[in-house]
Short mmCIF file of C-alpha atoms and ligand atoms in Angstrom, two decimals:
data_model
loop_
_atom_site.label_atom_id
_atom_site.label_comp_id
_atom_site.label_asym_id
_atom_site.label_seq_id
_atom_site.Cartn_x
_atom_site.Cartn_y
_atom_site.Cartn_z
CA MET U 1198 -0.04 0.16 -0.12
CA PRO U 1199 1.42 3.36 -0.81
CA LEU U 1200 1.83 6.00 1.77
CA LYS U 1201 0.28 8.83 0.31
CA LEU U 1202 -0.36 8.63 -3.54
CA THR U 1203 -2.83 6.39 -4.78
CA GLU U 1204 -2.02 2.88 -6.40
CA ALA U 1205 -3.00 4.60 -9.81
CA GLN U 1206 -0.79 7.82 -9.18
CA VAL U 1207 2.40 5.46 -8.44
CA ALA U 1208 1.59 3.30 -12.00
CA GLU U 1209 1.23 6.64 -13.51
CA TYR U 1210 4.50 7.91 -12.38
CA HIS U 1211 6.35 5.05 -13.64
CA GLU U 1212 4.41 4.59 -16.59
CA GLN U 1213 3.99 8.37 -17.63
CA GLY U 1214 7.07 9.66 -15.86
CA PHE U 1215 5.07 12.09 -13.67
CA THR U 1216 1.91 12.38 -11.60
CA ALA U 1217 -0.26 15.19 -10.51
CA PRO U 1218 -1.87 16.68 -8.52
CA VAL U 1219 -0.87 15.51 -5.04
CA PRO U 1220 -3.16 17.10 -2.45
CA ILE U 1221 -0.27 18.29 0.39
CA LEU U 1222 -0.94 21.29 2.58
CA THR U 1223 -3.97 22.79 4.05
CA GLU U 1224 -4.89 26.30 3.32
CA ASP U 1225 -3.68 27.50 6.37
CA GLU U 1226 -0.35 25.76 5.65
CA VAL U 1227 -0.35 27.64 2.51
CA ARG U 1228 -1.18 30.89 3.92
CA ARG U 1229 1.68 30.55 6.87
CA HIS U 1230 4.48 29.62 4.58
CA ARG U 1231 3.48 32.12 1.87
CA ALA U 1232 3.23 34.83 4.48
CA ALA U 1233 6.61 33.97 6.23
CA LEU U 1234 8.34 33.82 2.69
CA GLU U 1235 6.74 37.40 1.64
CA ALA U 1236 7.45 38.66 5.36
CA TYR U 1237 11.22 38.25 4.24
CA GLU U 1238 10.61 39.68 0.70
CA GLY U 1239 8.72 42.58 2.30
CA ILE U 1240 11.87 43.55 4.45
CA LYS U 1241 14.32 42.82 1.52
CA GLY U 1242 12.04 45.17 -0.87
CA LYS U 1243 12.35 42.58 -3.66
CA PRO U 1244 11.43 38.90 -4.28
CA LEU U 1245 13.80 36.33 -3.08
CA ALA U 1246 16.46 35.78 -5.44
CA PHE U 1247 19.96 33.83 -6.10
CA PRO U 1248 21.77 32.92 -3.86
CA GLU U 1249 18.94 32.94 -1.16
CA LYS U 1250 16.31 31.02 -3.42
CA SER U 1251 18.53 28.38 -3.94
CA LYS U 1252 18.84 25.50 -1.23
CA CYS U 1253 16.48 27.84 0.90
CA HIS U 1254 15.99 24.83 3.53
CA LEU U 1255 19.46 25.76 4.96
CA LEU U 1256 18.48 29.27 5.33
CA PHE U 1257 14.36 29.80 6.37
CA ASP U 1258 12.39 27.93 9.09
CA TRP U 1259 9.20 27.92 6.61
CA ALA U 1260 11.55 25.96 3.78
CA ASP U 1261 12.92 23.58 6.48
CA ALA U 1262 9.40 22.46 7.51
CA LEU U 1263 8.23 22.30 3.74
CA VAL U 1264 11.24 19.68 2.57
CA HIS U 1265 10.16 17.70 5.82
CA HIS U 1266 6.65 18.02 5.51
CA PRO U 1267 5.46 14.35 6.21
CA ALA U 1268 3.11 14.31 3.11
CA VAL U 1269 5.76 15.40 0.93
CA LEU U 1270 7.88 12.61 2.07
CA ASP U 1271 5.23 9.88 2.23
CA ALA U 1272 4.50 10.83 -1.68
CA VAL U 1273 8.20 10.65 -2.29
CA GLU U 1274 8.73 7.49 -0.82
CA ASP U 1275 5.97 6.16 -2.79
CA VAL U 1276 8.18 6.53 -5.71
CA ILE U 1277 11.67 6.03 -4.32
CA GLY U 1278 11.68 4.31 -1.02
CA PRO U 1279 12.30 5.00 2.41
CA ASP U 1280 15.79 6.28 2.54
CA ILE U 1281 15.73 9.92 0.87
CA LEU U 1282 17.93 12.72 0.80
CA LEU U 1283 17.09 16.21 -0.13
CA PHE U 1284 19.52 16.93 -3.07
CA HIS U 1285 18.29 20.49 -4.16
CA PHE U 1286 15.78 22.85 -3.84
CA THR U 1287 14.95 26.22 -5.65
CA LEU U 1288 12.20 28.73 -5.23
CA GLN U 1289 10.78 28.92 -8.73
CA THR U 1290 8.68 32.41 -8.72
CA LYS U 1291 6.92 33.91 -11.35
CA GLU U 1292 5.96 37.60 -10.64
CA ALA U 1293 2.30 38.38 -11.84
CA HIS U 1294 2.13 39.35 -15.65
CA ARG U 1295 5.64 38.44 -16.18
CA ALA U 1296 7.03 36.42 -19.32
CA THR U 1297 9.09 34.15 -17.20
CA TYR U 1298 9.32 30.73 -18.74
CA ALA U 1299 11.37 27.49 -18.46
CA GLU U 1300 12.66 25.76 -21.51
CA TRP U 1301 12.17 22.20 -22.20
CA HIS U 1302 14.73 20.08 -20.32
CA GLN U 1303 15.20 17.09 -18.14
CA ASP U 1304 16.52 17.79 -14.56
CA ASP U 1305 19.18 15.03 -15.13
CA ALA U 1306 20.85 17.66 -17.43
CA TYR U 1307 21.85 19.46 -14.29
CA PHE U 1308 22.20 16.91 -11.90
CA ARG U 1309 24.11 13.88 -13.56
CA LEU U 1310 23.22 11.32 -10.68
CA GLU U 1311 23.15 7.58 -11.15
CA PRO U 1312 21.23 5.54 -11.08
CA ALA U 1313 18.40 7.86 -12.56
CA GLU U 1314 16.13 7.89 -9.74
CA GLN U 1315 15.94 11.78 -8.80
CA VAL U 1316 12.46 12.96 -8.45
CA THR U 1317 11.32 16.47 -8.47
CA ALA U 1318 8.45 17.23 -6.18
CA TRP U 1319 7.00 20.57 -7.30
CA LEU U 1320 4.98 22.20 -4.59
CA ALA U 1321 2.63 25.05 -5.26
CA LEU U 1322 2.33 27.75 -2.87
CA SER U 1323 -0.26 29.59 -5.08
CA GLU U 1324 -2.22 28.54 -7.94
CA ALA U 1325 -0.23 27.19 -10.89
CA SER U 1326 -2.48 27.17 -13.87
CA GLU U 1327 -2.07 27.47 -17.73
CA LEU U 1328 -2.42 31.34 -17.22
CA SER U 1329 -0.14 31.45 -14.49
CA GLY U 1330 2.58 29.25 -16.36
CA CYS U 1331 2.20 25.82 -14.75
CA MET U 1332 4.45 23.07 -15.67
CA ARG U 1333 4.28 20.92 -19.02
CA MET U 1334 5.20 17.53 -19.20
CA ILE U 1335 5.82 15.03 -22.14
CA PRO U 1336 4.39 11.86 -21.07
CA GLY U 1337 6.42 8.78 -21.42
CA SER U 1338 9.82 10.77 -22.05
CA HIS U 1339 11.67 9.54 -19.03
CA LYS U 1340 11.87 6.26 -20.90
CA ARG U 1341 14.13 7.95 -23.45
CA GLY U 1342 16.89 8.37 -21.03
CA THR U 1343 19.58 11.13 -21.26
CA ILE U 1344 19.05 13.22 -24.20
CA SER U 1345 21.40 15.64 -25.37
CA HIS U 1346 21.14 19.31 -24.14
CA PHE U 1347 22.48 22.87 -25.13
CA ASP U 1348 22.64 25.95 -22.96
CA LYS U 1349 19.98 28.54 -24.13
CA PRO U 1350 20.03 31.29 -21.25
CA GLY U 1351 17.44 33.77 -21.72
CA GLU U 1352 16.37 37.24 -19.56
CA GLU U 1353 13.22 35.93 -18.54
CA ASN U 1354 14.46 32.25 -18.40
CA ILE U 1355 13.55 30.88 -14.71
CA ILE U 1356 16.76 28.82 -14.94
CA ARG U 1357 19.84 30.89 -15.84
CA ARG U 1358 21.81 28.33 -17.76
CA GLY U 1359 18.69 27.47 -19.51
CA MET U 1360 19.79 24.03 -20.97
CA THR U 1361 17.27 22.65 -23.48
CA VAL U 1362 16.60 20.05 -26.27
CA ASP U 1363 15.73 20.45 -30.11
CA GLY U 1364 12.23 19.77 -31.43
CA LEU U 1365 9.94 21.08 -28.94
CA GLY U 1366 7.69 24.01 -28.75
CA PRO U 1367 5.67 26.13 -26.06
CA LYS U 1368 2.55 24.50 -26.57
CA ASP U 1369 3.97 20.73 -26.72
CA GLY U 1370 3.23 18.06 -23.90
CA VAL U 1371 0.39 18.11 -21.32
CA LEU U 1372 -0.36 20.64 -18.62
CA ALA U 1373 0.42 19.91 -14.88
CA PRO U 1374 -1.97 22.70 -13.26
CA LEU U 1375 -1.93 22.52 -9.40
CA LYS U 1376 -3.85 24.60 -6.99
CA ALA U 1377 -2.17 25.94 -4.06
CA GLY U 1378 -0.93 23.28 -1.62
CA GLU U 1379 -1.08 20.80 -4.32
CA MET U 1380 2.35 19.03 -5.82
CA SER U 1381 3.18 17.07 -8.86
CA LEU U 1382 6.11 14.64 -8.95
CA HIS U 1383 8.13 14.11 -12.11
CA HIS U 1384 10.92 11.58 -12.98
CA THR U 1385 14.31 13.05 -13.65
CA HIS U 1386 14.20 12.05 -17.33
CA THR U 1387 10.75 13.52 -17.99
CA LEU U 1388 11.02 16.53 -20.24
CA HIS U 1389 9.15 19.66 -18.75
CA SER U 1390 8.66 23.26 -19.54
CA SER U 1391 6.31 26.22 -18.54
CA GLY U 1392 5.02 29.21 -20.05
CA PRO U 1393 4.69 32.70 -18.83
CA ASN U 1394 2.35 34.32 -15.94
CA ASP U 1395 -0.19 36.07 -17.56
CA SER U 1396 -2.32 35.94 -14.10
CA ASP U 1397 -3.00 38.59 -11.57
CA ASP U 1398 -1.00 36.83 -8.72
CA ARG U 1399 2.38 35.44 -8.08
CA ARG U 1400 3.19 32.01 -9.33
CA ILE U 1401 5.29 30.67 -6.45
CA GLY U 1402 6.57 26.85 -6.75
CA LEU U 1403 8.89 24.86 -4.79
CA THR U 1404 11.09 22.46 -6.71
CA LEU U 1405 12.26 20.15 -4.11
CA SER U 1406 14.64 17.34 -5.88
CA TYR U 1407 15.17 14.26 -3.73
CA VAL U 1408 16.98 10.90 -4.49
CA PRO U 1409 17.22 7.64 -2.64
CA THR U 1410 20.75 7.39 -0.63
CA ARG U 1411 21.78 4.86 -3.25
CA CYS U 1412 21.99 7.60 -6.02
CA ARG U 1413 25.44 8.96 -6.44
CA PRO U 1414 26.84 11.88 -8.28
CA THR U 1415 28.77 11.01 -11.63
CA SER U 1416 30.85 14.19 -11.59
CA GLU U 1417 33.91 14.93 -9.82
CA THR U 1418 32.31 17.01 -7.61
CA ARG U 1419 31.07 15.60 -4.28
CA PRO U 1420 27.76 17.82 -3.99
CA SER U 1421 25.90 17.99 -0.73
CA ALA U 1422 22.67 16.60 0.25
CA LEU U 1423 20.19 16.50 3.61
CA LEU U 1424 19.10 13.34 4.64
CA VAL U 1425 15.14 13.75 5.46
CA ARG U 1426 14.11 10.25 5.94
CA GLY U 1427 15.43 7.00 6.69
CA THR U 1428 19.21 6.08 6.97
CA ASP U 1429 22.13 6.71 4.57
CA ARG U 1430 24.41 3.50 4.36
CA TYR U 1431 26.34 4.92 1.26
CA GLY U 1432 27.65 8.49 1.98
CA HIS U 1433 27.57 9.53 -1.56
CA PHE U 1434 27.05 13.11 -0.74
CA GLU U 1435 28.79 15.29 1.48
CA PRO U 1436 25.99 15.63 4.55
CA GLU U 1437 24.11 18.75 5.00
CA GLN U 1438 23.16 19.62 8.70
CA ARG U 1439 19.53 20.31 9.43
CA LEU U 1440 18.92 24.22 9.90
CA GLY U 1441 19.24 25.13 13.55
CA GLN U 1442 18.65 29.05 13.82
CA GLU U 1443 17.12 30.88 11.00
CA LEU U 1444 19.44 33.24 9.06
CA SER U 1445 22.15 32.70 11.46
CA PRO U 1446 25.95 33.22 10.52
CA GLU U 1447 26.38 29.40 10.96
CA ALA U 1448 23.20 28.87 8.53
CA ARG U 1449 24.46 31.72 6.16
CA ALA U 1450 27.90 29.59 6.16
CA ALA U 1451 26.31 26.46 5.69
CA HIS U 1452 24.22 27.53 2.97
CA ARG U 1453 27.10 29.45 0.97
CA ARG U 1454 29.23 26.05 1.19
CA ALA U 1455 26.09 23.93 -0.07
CA CYS U 1456 25.42 26.41 -2.98
CA GLY U 1457 29.16 26.43 -3.80
CA LEU U 1458 29.23 22.84 -4.38
CA TYR U 1459 26.23 22.55 -6.31
CA VAL U 1460 27.46 25.50 -8.70
CA GLN U 1461 30.51 23.17 -9.27
CA LEU U 1462 28.25 20.58 -10.34
CA ALA U 1463 25.71 22.08 -12.24
CA GLY U 1464 27.48 25.19 -13.71
CA ILE U 1465 24.40 27.32 -12.40
CA ALA U 1466 23.28 28.73 -9.16
CA ALA U 1467 19.41 27.49 -10.06
O1 AKG W 925 9.15 26.32 -12.18
C1 AKG W 925 9.02 25.96 -13.23
O2 AKG W 925 8.28 26.71 -14.20
C2 AKG W 925 10.13 25.30 -14.02
C3 AKG W 925 11.13 24.81 -12.93
C4 AKG W 925 11.85 23.78 -13.59
O3 AKG W 925 11.84 23.19 -14.73
C5 AKG W 925 13.08 23.13 -12.85
O4 AKG W 925 13.64 23.70 -11.75
O5 AKG W 925 13.82 22.39 -13.45
#
């Protein structure tokens, strides 16, 4: 019996390379976590940006709570098993009426982990609809393995390096719309993209990249990861320590180090 997903969603994940929507947060949780993010943005006077939007679970209590949320981890366990590392996390916000987009890509192009079992949990803190630029997926593309990518950075590209593949347009694939508090799961080889936000609200999404502890980096860099459930019998990643005091000098230093390792691996701060 799956812990969180339905049997049909587990089958869909393995057959199509993604499943959505998975209900995760209550309305109150959405409100609280969004308010915590936006309170900080209010102090700074701008949307959360690099480097803070990358691996923000090492800086902010709201982000630490979400990467450990039992419903998130139950759904992730349903597809990769009980020993789980958080490998990466980027807050992906599209401001209202902005042309921000993501090119078609596989997450594996950046992460380069073996075996190819990384799963991205994309959790919505506001509505992700076709109008606000929700994700699009190519069903079954995860069965094609690693596809050759090239860099295509753009001013409004949500991922600065902008790796992409040939042969797909902005309206290809199927939409994966989510209400605030819902999540999708997609496989590391699933081709996905997203379009602009033409709505009146910000589209706020958390891309939570989880791996089973048996996954290892294929690069020379040994990136960091945070054990969020189970046991790590392998030690393939430099262990991250769970956030102590939000935004403390210690937290800032740990965040800087982890982001530095990730940049060496992926060639970007995203
Ligand atoms: O949030 C989005 O629209 C796209 C994010 C994405 O594709 C990624 O982070 O890999």
